[in-house]
PDB file of C-alpha atoms in Angstrom:
ATOM      1  CA  UNK A  79      51.029  53.701  46.296  1.00 58.00           C
ATOM      2  CA  UNK A  80      48.160  55.967  45.155  1.00 65.00           C
ATOM      3  CA  UNK A  81      47.804  56.552  41.421  1.00 67.00           C
ATOM      4  CA  UNK A  82      48.793  59.907  39.984  1.00 81.00           C
ATOM      5  CA  UNK A  83      46.173  61.999  38.188  1.00 73.00           C
ATOM      6  CA  UNK A  84      47.730  61.085  34.846  1.00 78.00           C
ATOM      7  CA  UNK A  85      47.747  57.370  35.702  1.00 76.00           C
ATOM      8  CA  UNK A  86      44.070  57.547  36.662  1.00 75.00           C
ATOM      9  CA  UNK A  87      43.238  59.256  33.377  1.00 77.00           C
ATOM     10  CA  UNK A  88      45.136  56.603  31.427  1.00 82.00           C
ATOM     11  CA  UNK A  89      43.366  53.870  33.377  1.00 85.00           C
ATOM     12  CA  UNK A  90      39.955  55.422  32.681  1.00 84.00           C
ATOM     13  CA  UNK A  91      40.823  55.857  29.009  1.00 86.00           C
ATOM     14  CA  UNK A  92      41.861  52.191  28.700  1.00 87.00           C
ATOM     15  CA  UNK A  93      38.671  51.068  30.452  1.00 89.00           C
ATOM     16  CA  UNK A  94      36.516  53.186  28.136  1.00 89.00           C
ATOM     17  CA  UNK A  95      38.285  51.834  25.054  1.00 91.00           C
ATOM     18  CA  UNK A  96      37.750  48.265  26.269  1.00 92.00           C
ATOM     19  CA  UNK A  97      34.066  49.035  26.806  1.00 93.00           C
ATOM     20  CA  UNK A  98      33.784  50.407  23.269  1.00 93.00           C
ATOM     21  CA  UNK A  99      35.504  47.365  21.763  1.00 93.00           C
ATOM     22  CA  UNK A 100      33.231  44.980  23.687  1.00 92.00           C
ATOM     23  CA  UNK A 101      30.182  46.932  22.488  1.00 93.00           C
ATOM     24  CA  UNK A 102      31.505  46.877  18.896  1.00 92.00           C
ATOM     25  CA  UNK A 103      31.857  43.078  19.064  1.00 89.00           C
ATOM     26  CA  UNK A 104      28.208  42.851  20.141  1.00 89.00           C
ATOM     27  CA  UNK A 105      27.056  45.160  17.344  1.00 90.00           C
ATOM     28  CA  UNK A 106      28.895  43.084  14.761  1.00 87.00           C
ATOM     29  CA  UNK A 107      27.423  39.853  16.132  1.00 85.00           C
ATOM     30  CA  UNK A 108      23.881  41.241  16.239  1.00 87.00           C
ATOM     31  CA  UNK A 109      23.674  43.570  13.224  1.00 86.00           C
ATOM     32  CA  UNK A 110      26.596  42.726  10.971  1.00 83.00           C
ATOM     33  CA  UNK A 111      28.881  45.102   9.125  1.00 81.00           C
ATOM     34  CA  UNK A 112      26.204  47.702   8.361  1.00 84.00           C
ATOM     35  CA  UNK A 113      25.216  47.871  12.016  1.00 85.00           C
ATOM     36  CA  UNK A 114      28.685  48.905  13.099  1.00 88.00           C
ATOM     37  CA  UNK A 115      28.590  52.704  13.033  1.00 90.00           C
ATOM     38  CA  UNK A 116      30.016  55.400  15.306  1.00 91.00           C
ATOM     39  CA  UNK A 117      26.495  56.596  16.090  1.00 91.00           C
ATOM     40  CA  UNK A 118      25.212  53.146  17.065  1.00 92.00           C
ATOM     41  CA  UNK A 119      28.354  52.384  19.041  1.00 93.00           C
ATOM     42  CA  UNK A 120      28.017  55.641  20.971  1.00 92.00           C
ATOM     43  CA  UNK A 121      24.356  54.933  21.697  1.00 92.00           C
ATOM     44  CA  UNK A 122      25.145  51.391  22.856  1.00 92.00           C
ATOM     45  CA  UNK A 123      27.530  52.627  25.564  1.00 91.00           C
ATOM     46  CA  UNK A 124      25.688  55.854  26.367  1.00 91.00           C
ATOM     47  CA  UNK A 125      28.394  58.228  25.121  1.00 89.00           C
ATOM     48  CA  UNK A 126      28.249  61.169  22.737  1.00 90.00           C
ATOM     49  CA  UNK A 127      29.472  60.297  19.212  1.00 89.00           C
ATOM     50  CA  UNK A 128      32.299  62.810  19.554  1.00 91.00           C
ATOM     51  CA  UNK A 129      33.585  60.859  22.549  1.00 89.00           C
ATOM     52  CA  UNK A 130      33.911  57.758  20.374  1.00 90.00           C
ATOM     53  CA  UNK A 131      35.889  59.753  17.807  1.00 90.00           C
ATOM     54  CA  UNK A 132      38.456  60.374  20.546  1.00 89.00           C
ATOM     55  CA  UNK A 133      39.284  56.654  20.338  1.00 89.00           C
ATOM     56  CA  UNK A 134      38.496  55.702  16.732  1.00 90.00           C
ATOM     57  CA  UNK A 135      38.849  57.930  13.689  1.00 87.00           C
ATOM     58  CA  UNK A 136      36.365  55.912  11.637  1.00 88.00           C
ATOM     59  CA  UNK A 137      34.865  52.481  11.023  1.00 87.00           C
ATOM     60  CA  UNK A 138      38.165  51.205   9.653  1.00 86.00           C
ATOM     61  CA  UNK A 139      39.850  51.981  12.968  1.00 87.00           C
ATOM     62  CA  UNK A 140      37.122  50.077  14.826  1.00 89.00           C
ATOM     63  CA  UNK A 141      37.571  47.032  12.588  1.00 87.00           C
ATOM     64  CA  UNK A 142      41.326  47.082  13.165  1.00 85.00           C
ATOM     65  CA  UNK A 143      40.763  47.310  16.923  1.00 86.00           C
ATOM     66  CA  UNK A 144      38.335  44.388  16.759  1.00 87.00           C
ATOM     67  CA  UNK A 145      40.881  42.342  14.815  1.00 84.00           C
ATOM     68  CA  UNK A 146      43.594  43.133  17.359  1.00 84.00           C
ATOM     69  CA  UNK A 147      41.276  42.160  20.218  1.00 87.00           C
ATOM     70  CA  UNK A 148      40.330  38.927  18.431  1.00 85.00           C
ATOM     71  CA  UNK A 149      44.006  38.058  17.945  1.00 85.00           C
ATOM     72  CA  UNK A 150      44.593  38.580  21.669  1.00 88.00           C
ATOM     73  CA  UNK A 151      41.737  36.186  22.478  1.00 86.00           C
ATOM     74  CA  UNK A 152      43.093  33.694  19.961  1.00 87.00           C
ATOM     75  CA  UNK A 153      46.603  33.922  21.433  1.00 88.00           C
ATOM     76  CA  UNK A 154      45.257  33.014  24.874  1.00 89.00           C
ATOM     77  CA  UNK A 155      43.460  29.992  23.414  1.00 87.00           C
ATOM     78  CA  UNK A 156      46.597  28.871  21.574  1.00 87.00           C
ATOM     79  CA  UNK A 157      48.761  29.182  24.695  1.00 87.00           C
ATOM     80  CA  UNK A 158      46.406  26.781  26.464  1.00 85.00           C
ATOM     81  CA  UNK A 159      47.052  24.168  23.768  1.00 80.00           C
ATOM     82  CA  UNK A 160      50.694  23.203  24.237  1.00 81.00           C
ATOM     83  CA  UNK A 161      52.782  20.196  23.248  1.00 87.00           C
ATOM     84  CA  UNK A 162      56.389  19.132  23.771  1.00 90.00           C
ATOM     85  CA  UNK A 163      56.518  18.157  20.096  1.00 94.00           C
ATOM     86  CA  UNK A 164      57.203  21.384  18.132  1.00 95.00           C
ATOM     87  CA  UNK A 165      55.287  20.201  15.059  1.00 94.00           C
ATOM     88  CA  UNK A 166      52.231  19.236  17.132  1.00 93.00           C
ATOM     89  CA  UNK A 167      52.437  22.584  18.919  1.00 94.00           C
ATOM     90  CA  UNK A 168      52.417  24.305  15.520  1.00 95.00           C
ATOM     91  CA  UNK A 169      49.436  22.273  14.342  1.00 93.00           C
ATOM     92  CA  UNK A 170      47.604  23.374  17.482  1.00 91.00           C
ATOM     93  CA  UNK A 171      47.814  26.983  16.290  1.00 92.00           C
ATOM     94  CA  UNK A 172      45.895  26.147  13.122  1.00 90.00           C
ATOM     95  CA  UNK A 173      43.418  23.984  15.017  1.00 89.00           C
ATOM     96  CA  UNK A 174      42.642  26.795  17.475  1.00 91.00           C
ATOM     97  CA  UNK A 175      42.492  29.389  14.697  1.00 92.00           C
ATOM     98  CA  UNK A 176      39.977  27.250  12.823  1.00 92.00           C
ATOM     99  CA  UNK A 177      37.925  26.577  15.955  1.00 91.00           C
ATOM    100  CA  UNK A 178      37.852  30.310  16.652  1.00 89.00           C
ATOM    101  CA  UNK A 179      36.732  31.186  13.118  1.00 91.00           C
ATOM    102  CA  UNK A 180      34.194  28.396  12.709  1.00 93.00           C
ATOM    103  CA  UNK A 181      32.793  29.080  16.170  1.00 89.00           C
ATOM    104  CA  UNK A 182      32.260  32.780  15.339  1.00 86.00           C
ATOM    105  CA  UNK A 183      31.508  32.777  11.582  1.00 88.00           C
ATOM    106  CA  UNK A 184      29.639  36.085  11.366  1.00 83.00           C
ATOM    107  CA  UNK A 185      32.232  38.000  13.341  1.00 83.00           C
ATOM    108  CA  UNK A 186      35.089  36.266  11.513  1.00 88.00           C
ATOM    109  CA  UNK A 187      33.610  37.285   8.171  1.00 86.00           C
ATOM    110  CA  UNK A 188      33.292  40.932   9.165  1.00 82.00           C
ATOM    111  CA  UNK A 189      36.490  41.355  11.172  1.00 79.00           C
ATOM    112  CA  UNK A 190      38.869  39.245   9.080  1.00 82.00           C
ATOM    113  CA  UNK A 191      37.258  39.291   5.629  1.00 86.00           C
ATOM    114  CA  UNK A 192      36.643  43.041   5.346  1.00 80.00           C
ATOM    115  CA  UNK A 193      39.385  44.846   3.454  1.00 75.00           C
ATOM    116  CA  UNK A 194      41.855  46.757   5.602  1.00 67.00           C
ATOM    117  CA  UNK A 195      43.077  49.590   3.384  1.00 63.00           C
ATOM    118  CA  UNK A 196      45.585  51.083   5.821  1.00 62.00           C
ATOM    119  CA  UNK A 197      47.352  50.338   9.132  1.00 62.00           C
ATOM    120  CA  UNK A 198      45.820  51.371  12.427  1.00 61.00           C
ATOM    121  CA  UNK A 199      46.118  55.121  13.036  1.00 60.00           C
ATOM    122  CA  UNK A 200      49.601  56.076  14.213  1.00 62.00           C
ATOM    123  CA  UNK A 201      51.068  52.588  13.682  1.00 64.00           C
ATOM    124  CA  UNK A 202      53.339  51.207  10.995  1.00 63.00           C
ATOM    125  CA  UNK A 203      52.883  47.745   9.511  1.00 59.00           C
ATOM    126  CA  UNK A 204      55.855  46.511  11.528  1.00 65.00           C
ATOM    127  CA  UNK A 205      54.396  47.885  14.781  1.00 67.00           C
ATOM    128  CA  UNK A 206      51.032  46.244  14.102  1.00 64.00           C
ATOM    129  CA  UNK A 207      52.733  42.921  13.408  1.00 65.00           C
ATOM    130  CA  UNK A 208      54.823  43.184  16.566  1.00 67.00           C
ATOM    131  CA  UNK A 209      51.663  43.933  18.550  1.00 68.00           C
ATOM    132  CA  UNK A 210      49.798  40.880  17.214  1.00 83.00           C
ATOM    133  CA  UNK A 211      50.104  38.240  19.963  1.00 88.00           C
ATOM    134  CA  UNK A 212      48.618  35.433  17.860  1.00 88.00           C
ATOM    135  CA  UNK A 213      51.157  36.006  15.082  1.00 90.00           C
ATOM    136  CA  UNK A 214      53.973  36.150  17.632  1.00 90.00           C
ATOM    137  CA  UNK A 215      52.918  32.746  19.011  1.00 92.00           C
ATOM    138  CA  UNK A 216      52.684  31.348  15.485  1.00 93.00           C
ATOM    139  CA  UNK A 217      56.160  32.651  14.551  1.00 94.00           C
ATOM    140  CA  UNK A 218      57.629  31.346  17.836  1.00 94.00           C
ATOM    141  CA  UNK A 219      56.250  27.870  17.192  1.00 95.00           C
ATOM    142  CA  UNK A 220      57.551  27.919  13.623  1.00 97.00           C
ATOM    143  CA  UNK A 221      60.964  28.959  14.989  1.00 97.00           C
ATOM    144  CA  UNK A 222      60.850  25.951  17.339  1.00 96.00           C
ATOM    145  CA  UNK A 223      60.147  23.672  14.362  1.00 97.00           C
ATOM    146  CA  UNK A 224      63.049  25.204  12.421  1.00 97.00           C
ATOM    147  CA  UNK A 225      65.365  24.790  15.422  1.00 97.00           C
ATOM    148  CA  UNK A 226      64.285  21.134  15.704  1.00 96.00           C
ATOM    149  CA  UNK A 227      64.912  20.514  12.001  1.00 95.00           C
ATOM    150  CA  UNK A 228      61.222  19.890  11.260  1.00 95.00           C
ATOM    151  CA  UNK A 229      61.020  22.868   8.870  1.00 96.00           C
ATOM    152  CA  UNK A 230      63.643  24.877   6.993  1.00 96.00           C
ATOM    153  CA  UNK A 231      63.712  28.522   5.981  1.00 95.00           C
ATOM    154  CA  UNK A 232      62.517  31.919   7.128  1.00 95.00           C
ATOM    155  CA  UNK A 233      60.148  31.562  10.124  1.00 95.00           C
ATOM    156  CA  UNK A 234      58.062  34.654   9.335  1.00 93.00           C
ATOM    157  CA  UNK A 235      57.594  33.553   5.724  1.00 94.00           C
ATOM    158  CA  UNK A 236      56.521  30.081   6.864  1.00 96.00           C
ATOM    159  CA  UNK A 237      54.162  31.562   9.482  1.00 95.00           C
ATOM    160  CA  UNK A 238      52.606  33.913   6.938  1.00 93.00           C
ATOM    161  CA  UNK A 239      52.048  31.086   4.453  1.00 95.00           C
ATOM    162  CA  UNK A 240      50.412  28.951   7.141  1.00 95.00           C
ATOM    163  CA  UNK A 241      48.201  31.891   8.099  1.00 93.00           C
ATOM    164  CA  UNK A 242      47.214  32.322   4.442  1.00 95.00           C
ATOM    165  CA  UNK A 243      46.256  28.646   4.192  1.00 95.00           C
ATOM    166  CA  UNK A 244      44.352  28.742   7.486  1.00 94.00           C
ATOM    167  CA  UNK A 245      42.497  31.921   6.590  1.00 94.00           C
ATOM    168  CA  UNK A 246      41.650  30.621   3.119  1.00 95.00           C
ATOM    169  CA  UNK A 247      40.376  27.343   4.519  1.00 96.00           C
ATOM    170  CA  UNK A 248      38.182  28.987   7.140  1.00 95.00           C
ATOM    171  CA  UNK A 249      36.886  31.555   4.646  1.00 95.00           C
ATOM    172  CA  UNK A 250      35.800  28.799   2.255  1.00 96.00           C
ATOM    173  CA  UNK A 251      34.141  26.781   5.002  1.00 96.00           C
ATOM    174  CA  UNK A 252      32.204  29.867   6.124  1.00 94.00           C
ATOM    175  CA  UNK A 253      31.201  31.262   2.741  1.00 93.00           C
ATOM    176  CA  UNK A 254      30.470  27.945   0.973  1.00 95.00           C
ATOM    177  CA  UNK A 255      28.698  25.877   3.651  1.00 92.00           C
ATOM    178  CA  UNK A 256      26.874  23.863   0.956  1.00 94.00           C
ATOM    179  CA  UNK A 257      30.112  22.543  -0.584  1.00 96.00           C
ATOM    180  CA  UNK A 258      30.862  18.919   0.405  1.00 97.00           C
ATOM    181  CA  UNK A 259      34.045  19.575   2.384  1.00 96.00           C
ATOM    182  CA  UNK A 260      33.097  16.858   4.854  1.00 96.00           C
ATOM    183  CA  UNK A 261      33.590  17.459   8.557  1.00 95.00           C
ATOM    184  CA  UNK A 262      34.972  21.027   8.863  1.00 94.00           C
ATOM    185  CA  UNK A 263      37.553  20.212  11.524  1.00 90.00           C
ATOM    186  CA  UNK A 264      38.707  17.134   9.607  1.00 93.00           C
ATOM    187  CA  UNK A 265      39.107  19.271   6.475  1.00 95.00           C
ATOM    188  CA  UNK A 266      41.122  21.822   8.464  1.00 94.00           C
ATOM    189  CA  UNK A 267      43.357  19.007   9.737  1.00 92.00           C
ATOM    190  CA  UNK A 268      43.913  17.761   6.167  1.00 94.00           C
ATOM    191  CA  UNK A 269      44.837  21.236   4.967  1.00 95.00           C
ATOM    192  CA  UNK A 270      47.197  21.596   7.915  1.00 93.00           C
ATOM    193  CA  UNK A 271      48.947  18.318   7.116  1.00 94.00           C
ATOM    194  CA  UNK A 272      49.128  19.218   3.425  1.00 94.00           C
ATOM    195  CA  UNK A 273      50.604  22.664   4.150  1.00 95.00           C
ATOM    196  CA  UNK A 274      53.231  21.407   6.575  1.00 95.00           C
ATOM    197  CA  UNK A 275      54.238  18.592   4.219  1.00 94.00           C
ATOM    198  CA  UNK A 276      54.639  21.083   1.367  1.00 94.00           C
ATOM    199  CA  UNK A 277      56.590  23.573   3.467  1.00 94.00           C
ATOM    200  CA  UNK A 278      58.770  20.817   4.875  1.00 92.00           C
ATOM    201  CA  UNK A 279      59.830  19.714   1.386  1.00 92.00           C
ATOM    202  CA  UNK A 280      62.228  22.607   0.863  1.00 91.00           C
ATOM    203  CA  UNK A 281      63.899  25.716   2.220  1.00 94.00           C
ATOM    204  CA  UNK A 282      61.377  28.577   2.434  1.00 94.00           C
ATOM    205  CA  UNK A 283      62.900  31.953   1.476  1.00 93.00           C
ATOM    206  CA  UNK A 284      61.944  35.235   3.175  1.00 93.00           C
ATOM    207  CA  UNK A 285      58.998  37.263   1.961  1.00 89.00           C
ATOM    208  CA  UNK A 286      59.540  40.475   0.010  1.00 79.00           C
ATOM    209  CA  UNK A 287      60.066  43.576   2.157  1.00 53.00           C
ATOM    210  CA  UNK A 288      56.771  44.330   3.911  1.00 47.00           C
ATOM    211  CA  UNK A 289      55.128  47.740   3.285  1.00 47.00           C
ATOM    212  CA  UNK A 290      55.673  50.456   5.842  1.00 49.00           C
ATOM    213  CA  UNK A 291      58.755  48.878   7.435  1.00 45.00           C
TER     214      UNK A 291
END
């Protein structure tokens, strides 16, 4: 069935946004945070700056889009690493998250270690969380561990705490490469074991009400 005019416009708009996000990833990799500007992004793809503003209000919006895209890539990698054991499947999330961050340290630093002062334009905190495929996989695997009696408590709280530990571990490994952590992946594995042992020792209560919900 041929596409309607509106469907074609939506398709073209999605393709253009994907092109802009891919170009923004390249700019971040090549020139860092300062190199990511609307003007440079427009020049990279051959568009007028005003065209870019149709998709992103400012640099903050671009960073949020890059983070969302990175989480989608991470979710695909996690889904490839499955296990019948719910605890091993959960550990795989942290292993893949660490591999992703340590394999792309410059981009990780800029995309995930730059302050996000507000949600993506037109989206609440809850909508952003629901649209984060990597977090959804993490929560689902925590839920499987809770159902199997491996962990106890609120799945989202547990998932958020594991994310905090994973992010903190990767951030330290990236920003303090001279510190004697030992093998980075081995250190990540130790932190993973430590976190799960701590969380498994009690019943984890829910987090406080999230902002914007």
